[in-house]
Amino acid sequence: MGAINGENYINRLNALNNEIWLDGEKLEGLISEHPVFKGLIHTKASLYDLQHNPKIKDEMTFVSPLTGERVGLSYLMPKTKEDLIKRRKMMEHWARHTHGILGRSPDYLNSVLMGFTSSAAMLEGQEKCYPENLLAFFEIVRENDLSLTHTFITPQVNRSQSYIENTNEPISARVIAETEEGIIIKGARLLATQGGLTDEVFVFNVGKLVFGEDETFSFAVPSNTEGLKFICRDSFIGGESAFDHPLSSKYEEMDSIVVFDNVLVPWERVFFYNNVEVAEKFLMQSGFHHFAKSQVLIRQIVKTEFILGIAELLINTIKVYEYQHIHEKMTEIIVGLETMKALLEKSENDAALDEYGYLRPAILPLKVAGYTFSKIYARLTEIIQLIGASGIITLPTEKAFHSAIRSDLDQYLQAATKPAKERVKIFRLAWDLTMSSFGTRQTQYERFFFGDPVRLTSELYFNYPKKEYVEAVCTFINLK
């Protein structure tokens, strides 16, 4: 089939009839028309349509080595610096289309799967590992442009380091049986963003130091697999009006708990299972982190550019550009933006071929960028709040501008450079990004995008090459 368009995505998603639960009710009917999901679904459809835009088609797709059809460039396994640049340009197109707000645009999971698959040879000869299945699944996804969600977080029953689950019924998803057809999974995983809104669910382990063997696995199954259900959190959509809720009406992604109720995973969809050593090694030594973090950094740069644009628009609207504290705040955003851009450039400039012949972006700059953005994002949104001040709070709705009080609004909510309605539209955008339930979810999402920032700090400390700097100091003070 090759690269799909938006209509293909919507029709395929509607046909799946995935089991999705929202507010205690099982959803029925066309998911693409549900008020909680249609904004996101049509936004994703517009991304897929970009793959067929004649002006940028060559920057969005490449020729499949298997079929000769054009497929999405985020599936490209890079072997040269030119390949890395092609991938970046494609991701920038999708990120700019959604202003970096959509954390799970399709290229993220495509990059995750590609990163794992590029290192599939690591699984060869290992017990209960099936690298050929991973390679076959990647080709299916690439050639059919399947959409993916992933889930890897175990339920937060007890976060102490010594906790090992010991219950009669599984809480954390685990293998409870093996059959001729495959493995049986029972239990739950957390935080599948866009869970139920994709073709497939990709499952793997990350972030837990102590595993039971039956909790270590990687597999993929269709989202409508029998026994699989998605339990959604409350929606953060404020309403359908793009004036009142310019971001949440389009980009609310929804997060879900994934419940596996005796789900059969066919053997051809199992990549590995019941192997603690492989689960930990494959995650850390494969291309997963390199390519996933690179995609995320590209998106976060675009998002920071969007924030800078909002901040400057606020400043010009109410004419506060003469104040030095405003200059300082804007400089903070600029420094953050340029730091992230420099780290992306360094990751590409220092890219190196791995043992399988694929060019991985350098991981250290990407780790530094991930840590940096998890710290500065909340400050970026705070700066928007501080510039907007009380103006972000006293905001009427679009409906109010079509009522008997329109003349009052025009008189009392006008700005130095904008009429009242335009001013309110600008400030509602700032509010939706930083103060609405959607906006605060964005802050928490970026803060924990790659896990606990404290754990990431320790990982960066232990993995950073410090020896030569210590030796230089020792040489200076004649210390052996």
Coordinates of C-alpha atoms in Angstrom, one line a residue, residues 21-237:
W21 CA -13.7 2.9 27.6
L22 CA -14.3 6.6 28.5
D23 CA -16.0 7.8 31.6
G24 CA -17.1 4.3 32.5
E25 CA -18.8 3.7 29.1
K26 CA -17.7 1.5 26.2
L27 CA -17.6 3.6 23.1
E28 CA -19.8 2.6 20.1
G29 CA -20.0 4.0 16.6
L30 CA -17.4 5.7 14.4
I31 CA -14.5 6.7 16.6
S32 CA -13.6 9.5 14.1
E33 CA -16.8 11.3 14.8
H34 CA -16.7 11.0 18.6
P35 CA -16.4 14.6 20.1
V36 CA -13.4 13.6 22.4
F37 CA -11.4 12.0 19.6
K38 CA -12.3 13.6 16.3
G39 CA -10.1 16.6 16.7
L40 CA -7.0 14.5 17.1
I41 CA -8.0 12.0 14.5
H42 CA -8.5 14.6 11.8
T43 CA -5.3 16.3 12.8
K44 CA -3.4 13.0 12.3
A45 CA -5.2 12.6 9.0
S46 CA -3.9 16.0 7.9
L47 CA -0.4 14.8 8.7
Y48 CA -0.8 11.7 6.5
D49 CA -2.1 14.0 3.7
L50 CA 1.2 15.9 3.7
Q51 CA 2.8 12.7 2.4
H52 CA 1.0 13.2 -0.8
N53 CA 1.5 17.0 -1.1
P54 CA 3.2 17.3 -4.5
K55 CA 5.4 20.2 -3.2
I56 CA 7.0 18.2 -0.4
K57 CA 6.3 14.6 -1.4
D58 CA 9.9 13.8 -2.0
E59 CA 10.8 15.2 1.4
M60 CA 8.1 13.1 3.1
T61 CA 8.6 9.7 1.5
F62 CA 11.2 7.4 -0.1
V63 CA 11.1 4.4 -2.3
S64 CA 10.7 1.1 -0.4
P65 CA 13.5 -1.3 -0.9
L66 CA 11.0 -4.1 -0.8
T67 CA 8.1 -3.1 -3.0
G68 CA 9.2 0.0 -4.9
E69 CA 6.2 1.9 -3.5
R70 CA 6.8 5.2 -1.7
V71 CA 6.8 4.9 2.1
G72 CA 7.2 7.3 5.0
L73 CA 10.7 8.7 5.5
S74 CA 10.5 8.2 9.2
Y75 CA 11.0 4.4 8.4
L76 CA 14.3 5.1 6.7
M77 CA 17.2 3.3 8.4
P78 CA 20.0 5.9 7.9
K79 CA 23.4 4.9 6.6
T80 CA 24.8 8.4 5.8
K81 CA 24.7 11.9 7.1
E82 CA 22.4 12.7 4.1
D83 CA 19.9 10.1 5.4
L84 CA 19.9 11.8 8.8
I85 CA 19.2 15.2 7.2
K86 CA 16.4 13.7 5.1
R87 CA 14.8 12.2 8.2
R88 CA 15.1 15.6 10.1
K89 CA 13.5 17.5 7.3
M90 CA 10.5 15.1 7.1
M91 CA 10.0 15.3 10.9
E92 CA 10.2 19.1 10.8
H93 CA 7.3 19.2 8.3
W94 CA 5.1 17.2 10.6
A95 CA 6.2 19.0 13.7
R96 CA 5.6 22.5 12.1
H97 CA 2.2 21.3 10.9
T98 CA 1.2 20.8 14.6
H99 CA 3.6 23.4 16.1
G100 CA 5.4 20.7 18.0
I101 CA 2.4 20.1 20.3
L102 CA 1.6 16.6 19.1
G103 CA 3.9 14.5 21.2
R104 CA 2.9 11.2 19.5
S105 CA 2.8 12.2 15.9
P106 CA 3.3 9.0 13.8
D107 CA 7.0 9.6 13.2
Y108 CA 7.8 9.0 16.9
L109 CA 6.7 5.4 17.0
N110 CA 8.0 4.8 13.5
S111 CA 11.4 5.9 14.8
V112 CA 11.1 3.8 17.9
L113 CA 10.3 0.7 15.9
M114 CA 13.0 1.5 13.3
G115 CA 15.6 2.0 16.1
F116 CA 14.8 -1.4 17.6
T117 CA 14.7 -3.1 14.2
S118 CA 18.0 -1.7 13.1
S119 CA 19.5 -3.7 16.0
A120 CA 17.5 -6.9 15.6
A121 CA 20.7 -8.8 15.1
M122 CA 21.4 -8.4 18.8
L123 CA 18.6 -10.9 19.4
E124 CA 20.1 -13.6 17.3
G125 CA 21.0 -16.8 19.2
Q126 CA 19.5 -15.5 22.4
E127 CA 17.0 -17.7 24.3
K128 CA 13.3 -17.0 23.6
C129 CA 14.2 -14.3 21.1
Y130 CA 12.9 -14.0 17.5
P131 CA 14.6 -11.2 15.6
E132 CA 13.1 -12.5 12.3
N133 CA 9.6 -11.6 13.8
L134 CA 10.8 -8.0 14.5
L135 CA 12.1 -7.6 11.0
A136 CA 8.9 -9.0 9.5
F137 CA 6.7 -6.7 11.6
F138 CA 8.7 -3.6 10.7
E139 CA 8.2 -4.4 7.0
I140 CA 4.5 -4.8 7.6
V141 CA 4.3 -1.5 9.3
R142 CA 6.5 0.3 6.8
E143 CA 4.7 -1.1 3.7
N144 CA 1.2 -0.4 5.1
D145 CA 2.0 2.8 7.0
L146 CA 0.4 1.4 10.1
S147 CA -0.1 3.7 13.1
L148 CA 1.3 2.6 16.5
T149 CA 1.0 3.3 20.1
H150 CA 3.3 1.8 22.7
T151 CA 3.1 0.9 26.3
F152 CA 5.9 0.1 28.7
I153 CA 5.1 1.5 32.1
T154 CA 4.0 -0.8 34.9
P155 CA 1.2 0.2 37.2
Q156 CA 2.4 2.4 40.1
V157 CA 1.3 0.1 42.9
N158 CA 4.5 0.5 44.9
R159 CA 7.5 2.5 43.6
S160 CA 10.0 1.5 46.3
Q161 CA 13.1 -0.1 44.9
S162 CA 12.5 -3.4 46.7
Y163 CA 8.9 -4.0 45.6
I164 CA 8.2 -7.2 43.8
E165 CA 4.6 -7.9 42.8
N166 CA 3.1 -10.9 44.6
T167 CA -0.6 -11.1 44.0
N168 CA -2.9 -13.9 43.0
E169 CA -4.1 -12.0 39.9
P170 CA -1.5 -10.1 37.9
I171 CA -1.5 -6.3 38.1
S172 CA 1.5 -5.7 35.9
A173 CA 1.1 -7.4 32.5
R174 CA 2.9 -10.7 32.4
V175 CA 3.1 -14.0 30.6
I176 CA 0.7 -16.5 32.3
A177 CA 0.9 -19.3 29.7
E178 CA 2.4 -20.6 26.5
T179 CA 0.4 -22.4 23.9
E180 CA 1.0 -23.7 20.4
E181 CA -0.4 -20.5 19.0
G182 CA 1.6 -18.1 21.2
I183 CA 1.9 -16.5 24.7
I184 CA -0.9 -15.4 26.9
I185 CA -0.7 -12.0 28.5
K186 CA -2.7 -10.9 31.5
G187 CA -2.5 -7.6 33.5
A188 CA -2.1 -4.0 32.6
R189 CA 0.4 -1.4 31.3
L190 CA 0.1 2.4 31.7
L191 CA 0.1 5.5 29.7
A192 CA -0.5 4.4 26.1
T193 CA -0.8 7.8 24.5
Q194 CA -3.4 7.6 21.7
G195 CA -4.3 4.1 23.0
G196 CA -7.1 2.7 20.9
L197 CA -6.5 5.3 18.2
T198 CA -3.9 3.4 16.3
D199 CA -3.7 0.2 14.2
E200 CA -1.2 -1.6 16.5
V201 CA 0.1 -1.7 20.1
F202 CA 3.8 -2.1 20.5
V203 CA 4.8 -3.4 23.9
F204 CA 8.3 -3.5 25.5
N205 CA 10.0 -3.0 28.9
V206 CA 11.7 0.1 30.2
G207 CA 12.6 1.8 33.4
K208 CA 12.1 -0.9 36.0
L209 CA 15.2 -2.2 37.7
V210 CA 13.8 -5.5 39.0
F211 CA 11.9 -7.7 36.7
G212 CA 10.2 -11.0 37.1
E213 CA 11.0 -13.0 34.0
D214 CA 7.3 -13.3 33.1
E215 CA 7.1 -9.5 32.9
T216 CA 9.9 -9.1 30.4
F217 CA 8.8 -9.2 26.8
S218 CA 8.4 -7.3 23.6
F219 CA 5.6 -7.9 21.1
A220 CA 3.0 -6.2 18.9
V221 CA -0.7 -6.9 18.4
P222 CA -3.5 -5.2 16.5
S223 CA -5.4 -2.8 18.6
N224 CA -8.6 -4.8 18.2
T225 CA -7.2 -8.0 19.4
E226 CA -9.6 -10.0 21.6
G227 CA -9.2 -9.3 25.3
L228 CA -7.4 -6.0 24.7
K229 CA -9.1 -2.8 26.0
F230 CA -8.1 0.8 26.5
I231 CA -9.3 2.7 29.5
C232 CA -9.1 6.4 28.9
R233 CA -8.4 9.2 31.4
D234 CA -10.7 12.3 31.5
S235 CA -10.7 14.4 28.4
F236 CA -8.8 17.7 28.5
I237 CA -10.8 19.1 25.5

